[in-house]
Amino acid sequence: NAGVTQTPKFQVLKTGQSMTLQCAQDMNHEYMSWYRQDPGMGLRLIHYSVGAGITDQGEVPNGYNVSRSTTEDFPLRLLSAAPSQTSVYFCASAGQVNQPQHFGDGTRLSIL
Amino acid sequence: AQSVTQPDIHITVSEGASLELRCNYSYGATPYLFWYVQSPGQGLQLLLKYFSGDTLVQGIKGFEAEFKRSQSSFNLRKPSVHWSDAAEYFCAVLSGYSTLTFGKGTMLLVSP
């Protein structure tokens, strides 16, 4: 049982490039979320999904797109990377609305 | 809107001494509260959760937390700290649709 798998673990981009951060879970969880972690800021919610085909914005959605075509996958897209998007990105999933989230190991993204 | 405050950015504790990390929340209804721990370069691990019932909850690694509604607090405690407890600790409140609002974290340093 792999849990929540994020790829890649590390990535360096140039300003203006696009990229997709992958997140997959094998627990048949309906609820999935993306967070970014910046020093001194804790984790902030970017986007979330309550099931296949249903997504919504979180606290800091600008510059990011998501889609949820299957229960298992919830990719996060950066359309035109900016240095302000340098961060550590975490994907999480939960099986029920009031259950603790399971987190992936994170993707460390640097944008030059 | 819900929020979580962790007043202490850094705390240094001697190995073997007791520990208390503070967390205050703002939430309109009965909160679902969590403590997560993050070791350097790692993902987030759930220490414990409070949903309802007994206000003193036990977690993994010898941690416990007490929910005090009158003080809007959910402080994390451990009677005797080990060097391996050095990490960053995050308090979080469930914000709906299984998403979390996090505090900014408290970095625990353990001195010999």
XYZ file of N, CA and C in Angstrom:
672
model
N 0.851 -1.200 0.000
C 0.000 0.000 0.000
C 0.879 1.239 0.000
N 0.932 1.976 -1.118
C 1.865 3.081 -1.265
C 1.367 4.343 -0.582
N 0.040 4.521 -0.382
C -0.472 5.736 0.217
C -0.574 6.845 -0.817
N 0.006 8.009 -0.492
C 0.002 9.149 -1.397
C 1.396 9.281 -2.005
N 1.469 9.243 -3.325
C 2.746 9.292 -4.035
C 2.836 10.569 -4.843
N 3.898 11.319 -4.620
C 4.127 12.562 -5.359
C 5.377 12.426 -6.216
N 5.261 12.882 -7.452
C 6.426 12.934 -8.342
C 6.430 14.235 -9.115
N 7.616 14.803 -9.411
C 8.919 14.349 -8.932
C 9.155 14.780 -7.488
N 10.256 14.382 -6.896
C 10.595 14.819 -5.545
C 11.301 16.170 -5.571
N 12.050 16.424 -6.611
C 12.769 17.687 -6.774
C 12.629 18.147 -8.220
N 12.583 19.467 -8.400
C 12.515 20.002 -9.754
C 13.021 21.427 -9.754
N 13.782 21.775 -10.775
C 14.218 23.150 -10.991
C 13.662 23.598 -12.328
N 13.008 24.742 -12.326
C 12.410 25.303 -13.536
C 12.965 26.693 -13.788
N 12.818 27.137 -15.006
C 13.094 28.524 -15.337
C 11.786 29.299 -15.357
N 11.863 30.573 -15.057
C 10.685 31.432 -15.106
C 10.002 31.311 -16.459
N 8.687 31.137 -16.418
C 7.912 31.036 -17.637
C 7.643 29.617 -18.112
N 8.387 28.660 -17.603
C 8.150 27.276 -17.998
C 6.873 26.752 -17.349
N 6.327 25.717 -17.945
C 5.158 25.065 -17.371
C 5.555 23.708 -16.824
N 4.740 23.225 -15.899
C 5.061 21.939 -15.295
C 3.825 21.382 -14.611
N 3.770 20.062 -14.535
C 2.716 19.380 -13.786
C 3.334 18.576 -12.663
N 2.865 18.815 -11.458
C 3.231 18.006 -10.297
C 2.191 16.904 -10.162
N 2.696 15.685 -10.063
C 1.792 14.544 -10.027
C 1.495 14.123 -8.588
N 0.264 13.683 -8.373
C -0.147 13.133 -7.075
C -1.085 11.972 -7.342
N -0.781 10.839 -6.750
C -1.633 9.666 -6.894
C -1.796 8.998 -5.539
N -3.010 8.508 -5.287
C -3.263 7.761 -4.056
C -3.983 6.462 -4.392
N -3.669 5.440 -3.617
C -4.216 4.106 -3.882
C -5.154 3.652 -2.777
N -5.752 4.597 -2.067
C -6.626 4.272 -0.938
C -8.096 4.515 -1.269
N -8.379 4.833 -2.522
C -9.746 5.110 -2.967
C -10.365 6.278 -2.196
N -9.549 7.271 -1.888
C -10.026 8.434 -1.149
C -10.721 9.423 -2.079
N -11.831 9.971 -1.609
C -12.546 10.964 -2.392
C -11.920 12.359 -2.282
N -11.401 12.681 -1.113
C -10.951 14.043 -0.830
C -9.449 14.165 -1.041
N -9.046 15.107 -1.880
C -7.629 15.352 -2.126
C -7.373 16.848 -2.139
N -6.159 17.204 -1.736
C -5.800 18.617 -1.596
C -4.350 18.833 -1.980
N -4.057 20.081 -2.375
C -2.689 20.513 -2.591
C -2.394 21.687 -1.656
N -1.218 21.621 -1.027
C -0.736 22.685 -0.150
C 0.657 23.110 -0.610
N 0.999 24.333 -0.288
C 2.375 24.767 -0.441
C 2.916 25.160 0.921
N 4.195 24.872 1.136
C 4.826 25.189 2.408
C 5.984 26.131 2.176
N 5.934 27.264 2.820
C 6.992 28.265 2.731
C 7.489 28.569 4.139
N 8.763 28.889 4.281
C 9.339 29.141 5.622
C 8.550 30.197 6.380
N 8.187 29.867 7.623
C 7.474 30.812 8.468
C 6.009 31.011 8.124
N 5.523 30.262 7.131
C 4.122 30.450 6.694
C 3.261 29.228 6.960
N 3.834 28.154 7.423
C 3.064 26.926 7.570
C 2.682 26.375 6.201
N 1.595 25.630 6.159
C 1.079 25.099 4.903
C -0.190 25.857 4.537
N -0.291 26.202 3.262
C -1.466 26.919 2.781
C -2.125 26.145 1.647
N -3.443 26.121 1.683
C -4.214 25.340 0.729
C -4.263 26.020 -0.627
N -3.943 25.270 -1.678
C -3.958 25.809 -3.046
C -5.287 25.466 -3.724
N -5.539 24.187 -3.889
C -6.779 23.687 -4.479
C -7.152 22.394 -3.777
N -8.426 22.048 -3.899
C -8.846 20.776 -3.349
C -9.930 20.165 -4.219
N -10.196 18.879 -3.957
C -11.200 18.152 -4.732
C -11.987 17.241 -3.794
N -13.291 17.172 -4.016
C -14.137 16.312 -3.184
C -14.577 15.066 -3.934
N -14.028 14.874 -5.118
C -14.328 13.680 -5.898
C -13.977 13.923 -7.348
N -14.013 12.864 -8.125
C -13.681 12.983 -9.553
C -14.592 14.002 -10.215
N -13.989 14.921 -10.931
C -14.717 15.947 -11.657
C -15.073 17.175 -10.859
N -14.730 17.210 -9.564
C -15.115 18.325 -8.701
C -13.874 18.907 -8.019
N -13.583 20.165 -8.334
C -12.451 20.840 -7.704
C -12.871 22.229 -7.273
N -12.087 22.813 -6.368
C -12.373 24.169 -5.919
C -11.076 24.806 -5.440
N -11.121 26.148 -5.323
C -9.934 26.898 -4.938
C -9.772 26.949 -3.437
N -8.518 27.018 -3.036
C -8.199 27.221 -1.638
C -7.762 28.646 -1.384
N -6.841 28.803 -0.461
C -6.400 30.124 -0.016
C -5.500 30.822 -1.043
N -4.654 30.054 -1.731
C -3.655 30.645 -2.629
C -3.684 29.970 -4.002
N -4.763 30.125 -4.770
C -4.907 29.381 -6.022
C -4.252 30.017 -7.247
N -3.884 31.301 -7.161
C -3.420 32.009 -8.356
C -2.144 31.405 -8.908
N -2.138 31.155 -10.219
C -0.974 30.601 -10.886
C -0.988 29.092 -10.984
N -2.038 28.469 -10.447
C -2.131 27.012 -10.424
C -3.469 26.548 -10.997
N -3.414 25.423 -11.708
C -4.634 24.772 -12.175
C -4.647 23.331 -11.708
N -5.851 22.794 -11.521
C -5.998 21.393 -11.170
C -7.144 20.797 -11.967
N -7.145 19.478 -12.016
C -8.263 18.727 -12.570
C -8.297 17.396 -11.843
N -9.448 16.750 -11.886
C -9.576 15.449 -11.205
C -10.417 14.553 -12.103
N -9.747 13.864 -13.011
C -10.464 13.000 -13.954
C -10.679 11.606 -13.383
N -9.877 11.195 -12.412
C -10.046 9.896 -11.762
C -9.992 10.080 -10.252
N -10.452 9.100 -9.520
C -10.354 9.171 -8.058
C -8.907 9.158 -7.594
N -8.053 8.446 -8.323
C -6.687 8.212 -7.865
C -5.759 9.409 -8.047
N -5.970 10.198 -9.102
C -4.968 11.202 -9.480
C -5.478 12.627 -9.323
N -4.582 13.497 -8.887
C -4.941 14.907 -8.692
C -3.716 15.756 -9.035
N -3.450 15.982 -10.325
C -2.262 16.735 -10.720
C -2.420 18.239 -10.508
N -1.314 18.892 -10.235
C -1.264 20.342 -10.050
C -0.410 20.932 -11.175
N -0.963 21.882 -11.892
C -0.267 22.467 -13.040
C 0.146 23.903 -12.774
N 1.399 24.189 -13.095
C 1.889 25.555 -13.123
C 1.973 25.945 -14.591
N 1.199 26.915 -15.003
C 1.111 27.256 -16.419
C 2.304 28.089 -16.873
N 2.750 29.004 -16.038
C 3.886 29.876 -16.351
C 4.598 30.155 -15.027
N 5.617 29.370 -14.749
C 6.249 29.412 -13.429
C 6.864 30.773 -13.125
N 6.724 31.176 -11.863
C 7.291 32.428 -11.371
C 8.150 32.140 -10.144
N 9.168 32.938 -9.891
C 10.017 32.693 -8.712
C 9.232 32.617 -7.400
N 8.099 33.329 -7.323
C 7.282 33.300 -6.103
C 6.650 31.933 -5.856
N 6.706 31.067 -6.856
C 6.161 29.726 -6.704
C 7.215 28.712 -6.238
N 8.415 29.195 -5.967
C 9.415 28.347 -5.334
C 8.910 27.958 -3.955
N 8.786 26.654 -3.710
C 8.153 26.189 -2.487
C 8.278 24.679 -2.407
N 7.767 24.145 -1.312
C 7.590 22.705 -1.190
C 6.097 22.433 -1.283
N 5.730 21.528 -2.159
C 4.321 21.249 -2.422
C 3.956 19.882 -1.867
N 2.845 19.861 -1.128
C 2.363 18.622 -0.550
C 0.965 18.321 -1.074
N 0.778 17.060 -1.395
C -0.532 16.546 -1.759
C -1.038 15.716 -0.589
N -2.344 15.735 -0.364
C -2.932 14.983 0.740
C -4.258 14.386 0.305
N -4.655 13.326 0.978
C -5.944 12.715 0.687
C -6.604 12.247 1.967
N -7.931 12.117 1.915
C -8.706 11.619 3.049
C -9.909 10.850 2.523
N -10.294 9.836 3.292
C -11.386 8.991 2.843
C -12.763 9.544 3.177
N -12.843 10.343 4.231
C -14.110 10.929 4.632
C -13.874 12.384 4.980
N -14.950 13.146 5.009
C -14.824 14.596 5.124
C -14.216 15.033 6.444
N -14.356 14.259 7.503
C -13.843 14.692 8.804
C -12.708 13.822 9.298
N -12.015 13.176 8.385
C -10.901 12.316 8.763
C -9.569 12.997 8.495
N -8.531 12.644 9.245
C -7.215 13.253 9.024
C -6.701 12.949 7.633
N -5.959 13.866 7.108
C -5.400 13.688 5.782
C -4.095 12.896 5.840
N -3.875 12.113 4.787
C -2.610 11.427 4.588
C -1.797 12.270 3.619
N -0.556 12.570 3.994
C 0.269 13.439 3.167
C 1.306 12.637 2.384
N 1.597 13.125 1.187
C 2.730 12.625 0.432
C 4.022 13.198 0.978
N 5.137 12.797 0.397
C 6.449 13.229 0.876
C 6.868 14.594 0.348
N 6.098 15.161 -0.558
C 6.382 16.509 -1.024
C 7.193 16.565 -2.305
N 7.047 17.681 -3.010
C 7.860 18.013 -4.188
C 8.531 19.348 -3.905
N 9.852 19.351 -3.977
C 10.604 20.586 -3.728
C 10.887 21.247 -5.062
N 10.286 22.423 -5.264
C 10.313 23.091 -6.563
C 11.060 24.414 -6.440
N 12.054 24.593 -7.290
C 12.790 25.859 -7.350
C 12.607 26.470 -8.719
N 12.297 27.751 -8.742
C 12.084 28.451 -10.016
C 13.076 29.603 -10.096
N 13.889 29.550 -11.126
C 14.975 30.522 -11.261
C 14.588 31.672 -12.175
N -13.632 33.573 9.432
C -12.856 32.486 8.860
C -12.027 31.834 9.958
N -11.785 30.567 9.766
C -11.018 29.842 10.778
C -9.549 30.222 10.693
N -8.863 30.126 11.832
C -7.432 30.407 11.870
C -6.804 29.639 13.011
N -5.501 29.448 12.923
C -4.734 28.759 13.955
C -3.500 29.589 14.253
N -3.241 29.803 15.523
C -2.072 30.575 15.952
C -1.167 29.717 16.812
N 0.075 29.645 16.418
C 1.104 29.021 17.241
C 2.050 30.141 17.658
N 1.958 30.575 18.901
C 2.658 31.795 19.316
C 4.179 31.683 19.299
N 4.693 30.477 19.440
C 6.134 30.285 19.553
C 6.713 29.797 18.235
N 7.623 30.577 17.659
C 8.261 30.169 16.410
C 9.308 29.094 16.690
N 10.104 29.316 17.752
C 11.132 28.365 18.158
C 10.991 28.103 19.652
N 11.274 26.874 20.043
C 11.369 26.513 21.459
C 12.569 25.599 21.623
N 13.366 25.864 22.669
C 14.485 24.985 22.985
C 14.228 24.339 24.338
N 14.342 23.025 24.357
C 14.095 22.244 25.565
C 15.277 21.319 25.795
N 15.651 21.152 27.043
C 16.713 20.206 27.363
C 16.184 18.777 27.269
N 17.033 17.883 26.814
C 16.631 16.482 26.727
C 16.229 15.984 28.112
N 15.090 15.316 28.185
C 14.566 14.817 29.453
C 13.588 15.759 30.122
N 13.567 17.007 29.697
C 12.634 17.979 30.276
C 11.265 17.822 29.628
N 10.268 18.436 30.274
C 8.916 18.388 29.727
C 8.741 19.446 28.645
N 7.702 19.238 27.834
C 7.462 20.104 26.683
C 5.996 20.485 26.616
N 5.733 21.743 26.305
C 4.375 22.150 25.959
C 4.448 23.115 24.797
N 3.772 22.780 23.712
C 3.674 23.642 22.534
C 2.259 24.198 22.480
N 2.172 25.507 22.290
C 0.873 26.160 22.357
C 0.206 26.261 20.990
N -1.117 26.164 21.031
C -1.923 26.297 19.821
C -3.254 26.924 20.209
N -3.615 28.002 19.532
C -4.927 28.618 19.707
C -5.644 28.636 18.367
N -6.927 28.404 18.392
C -7.688 28.321 17.152
C -8.858 29.288 17.201
N -9.336 29.612 16.023
C -10.551 30.397 15.880
C -11.448 29.638 14.918
N -12.592 29.209 15.417
C -13.496 28.401 14.587
C -14.889 28.518 15.158
N -15.883 28.695 14.311
C -17.241 28.958 14.769
C -17.922 27.789 15.426
N -17.703 26.611 14.909
C -18.391 25.424 15.424
C -17.414 24.591 16.263
N -17.840 23.392 16.621
C -16.934 22.495 17.334
C -15.790 22.119 16.411
N -14.570 22.391 16.823
C -13.448 22.153 15.911
C -12.975 20.706 15.914
N -12.472 20.289 14.765
C -11.686 19.070 14.687
C -10.235 19.514 14.599
N -9.407 19.090 15.544
C -8.060 19.619 15.688
C -7.006 18.526 15.545
N -5.853 18.918 15.030
C -4.785 17.967 14.754
C -3.442 18.583 15.136
N -2.508 17.706 15.472
C -1.103 18.057 15.549
C -0.334 17.139 14.594
N 0.502 17.792 13.766
C 1.387 17.071 12.854
C 2.831 17.414 13.222
N 3.748 16.482 12.900
C 5.167 16.714 13.087
C 5.873 16.525 11.748
N 6.889 17.360 11.525
C 7.656 17.278 10.283
C 9.141 17.315 10.613
N 9.827 16.243 10.315
C 11.283 16.214 10.443
C 11.893 16.868 9.215
N 13.114 17.373 9.331
C 13.726 18.094 8.203
C 13.716 17.301 6.911
N 13.223 17.924 5.852
C 13.192 17.296 4.548
C 12.166 16.198 4.385
N 11.291 16.059 5.363
C 10.307 14.981 5.325
C 8.888 15.516 5.158
N 7.962 14.598 5.014
C 6.556 14.962 4.956
C 5.977 15.136 6.344
N 4.675 15.221 6.432
C 3.986 15.447 7.701
C 3.440 14.138 8.253
N 3.650 13.951 9.542
C 3.144 12.770 10.221
C 2.130 13.197 11.273
N 0.982 12.556 11.285
C -0.055 12.871 12.260
C 0.358 12.358 13.632
N 0.368 13.268 14.625
C 0.655 12.881 16.004
C -0.611 12.487 16.752
N -1.643 13.312 16.630
C -2.883 13.037 17.327
C -3.984 13.921 16.760
N -5.210 13.595 17.146
C -6.374 14.332 16.663
C -7.410 14.437 17.775
N -8.201 15.499 17.701
C -9.342 15.665 18.594
C -10.575 15.889 17.736
N -11.581 15.039 17.960
C -12.847 15.220 17.253
C -13.958 15.575 18.233
N -14.029 14.848 19.339
C -15.059 15.094 20.347
C -14.749 14.195 21.526
N -15.542 14.332 22.596
C -15.374 13.434 23.726
C -14.298 13.905 24.682
N -13.516 12.959 25.165
C -12.483 13.245 26.152
C -11.569 14.365 25.658
N -11.383 15.373 26.487
C -10.606 16.538 26.052
C -9.102 16.301 26.108
N -8.668 15.239 26.719
C -7.247 14.879 26.739
C -7.061 13.714 25.792
N -6.297 13.941 24.729
C -6.123 12.909 23.723
C -4.673 12.441 23.700
N -4.520 11.166 23.512
C -3.183 10.564 23.460
C -2.795 10.340 22.005
N -1.523 10.516 21.729
C -1.042 10.306 20.382
C 0.134 9.356 20.340
N 0.813 9.396 19.215
C 1.981 8.541 19.056
C 3.204 9.202 19.680
N 4.246 8.414 19.886
C 5.532 8.901 20.379
C 5.447 9.536 21.763
N 4.431 9.191 22.546
C 4.325 9.699 23.906
C 3.740 11.089 24.032
N 3.206 11.640 22.968
C 2.594 12.964 22.991
C 1.129 12.895 23.415
N 0.677 13.972 24.022
C -0.728 14.143 24.348
C -1.092 15.606 24.121
N -2.386 15.866 24.000
C -2.854 17.243 23.834
C -4.168 17.395 24.581
N -4.397 18.607 25.060
C -5.614 18.888 25.802
C -6.413 19.967 25.110
N -7.654 19.675 24.826
C -8.571 20.628 24.218
C -9.271 21.418 25.321
N -9.159 22.736 25.250
C -9.842 23.607 26.212
C -10.696 24.595 25.428
N -11.975 24.323 25.418
C -12.894 25.162 24.645
C -12.909 26.594 25.169
N -12.871 26.759 26.480
C -12.972 28.096 27.081
C -11.786 28.974 26.698
N -10.658 28.352 26.406
C -9.459 29.101 26.029
C -9.148 28.994 24.542
N -9.994 28.285 23.798
C -9.752 28.061 22.367
C -8.333 27.550 22.142
N -7.941 26.585 22.968
C -6.569 26.093 22.887
C -6.525 24.583 22.712
N -5.429 24.141 22.155
C -5.190 22.705 21.934
C -3.684 22.506 22.046
N -3.166 22.558 23.246
C -1.730 22.518 23.485
C -1.197 21.091 23.495
N -0.027 20.948 22.931
C 0.637 19.646 22.819
C 1.642 19.509 23.956
N 1.691 18.320 24.554
C 2.596 18.115 25.690
C 3.322 16.774 25.570
N 4.490 16.738 26.197
C 5.225 15.488 26.352
C 6.002 15.585 27.656
N 5.941 14.569 28.496
C 6.570 14.668 29.814
C 8.096 14.667 29.779
N 8.699 13.999 28.806
C 10.149 13.901 28.762
C 10.591 13.862 27.300
N 11.287 14.901 26.887
C 11.651 15.049 25.480
C 12.934 14.273 25.167
N 12.946 13.662 23.998
C 14.116 12.930 23.500
C 14.723 13.714 22.353
N 16.015 13.514 22.116
C 16.682 14.270 21.045
C 15.985 14.038 19.703
N 15.397 12.860 19.524
C 14.739 12.558 18.247
C 13.432 13.333 18.062
N 12.970 14.025 19.094
C 11.757 14.834 18.959
C 12.016 16.171 18.282
N 13.268 16.525 18.070
C 13.590 17.781 17.398
C 12.998 17.766 15.992
N 12.126 18.720 15.725
C 11.378 18.756 14.462
C 10.524 20.011 14.477
N 9.744 20.180 13.435
C 8.770 21.271 13.400
C 7.384 20.685 13.635
N 6.605 21.376 14.449
C 5.292 20.892 14.850
C 4.222 21.865 14.364
N 3.193 21.304 13.774
C 2.104 22.104 13.223
C 0.779 21.713 13.854
N 0.057 22.708 14.273
C -1.318 22.545 14.733
C -2.238 22.901 13.572
N -3.357 22.201 13.448
C -4.251 22.456 12.320
C -5.699 22.222 12.741
N -6.595 22.908 12.069
C -8.038 22.732 12.287
C -8.683 22.321 10.975
N -9.610 21.396 11.055
C -10.335 20.961 9.861
C -11.238 22.095 9.402
N -11.137 22.412 8.088
C -11.810 23.603 7.595
C -12.959 23.302 6.667
N -13.317 22.067 6.504
C -14.402 21.740 5.600
C -13.882 20.995 4.393
N -14.671 20.027 3.897
C -14.286 19.207 2.746
C -12.921 18.582 2.953
N -12.627 18.253 4.198
C -11.386 17.568 4.570
C -10.136 18.374 4.243
N -10.225 19.681 4.228
C -9.031 20.508 4.091
C -8.636 21.026 5.471
N -7.406 21.462 5.577
C -6.867 21.894 6.862
C -6.379 23.335 6.791
N -6.588 24.063 7.891
C -5.942 25.357 8.096
C -4.860 25.143 9.140
N -3.628 25.465 8.763
C -2.475 25.212 9.621
C -2.024 26.475 10.334
N -1.413 26.273 11.500
C -0.613 27.325 12.102
C 0.717 27.415 11.373
N 1.510 28.416 11.748
C 2.772 28.631 11.051
C 3.891 27.730 11.557
N 3.609 26.953 12.573
C 4.574 25.972 13.023
C 5.440 26.451 14.181
N 5.894 25.489 14.986
C 6.860 25.738 16.053
C 8.028 24.786 15.859
N 9.217 25.358 15.763
C 10.418 24.537 15.621
C 10.931 24.173 17.006
N 11.036 22.894 17.263
C 11.530 22.402 18.553
C 13.001 22.025 18.422
N 13.801 22.631 19.250
C 15.215 22.289 19.344
C 15.439 21.605 20.684
N 16.213 20.529 20.684
C 16.480 19.775 21.904
C 17.964 19.883 22.226
N 18.262 20.413 23.381
C 19.664 20.572 23.794
C 20.086 19.405 24.680
N 21.384 19.043 24.597
C 21.851 17.878 25.375
C 21.813 18.134 26.880
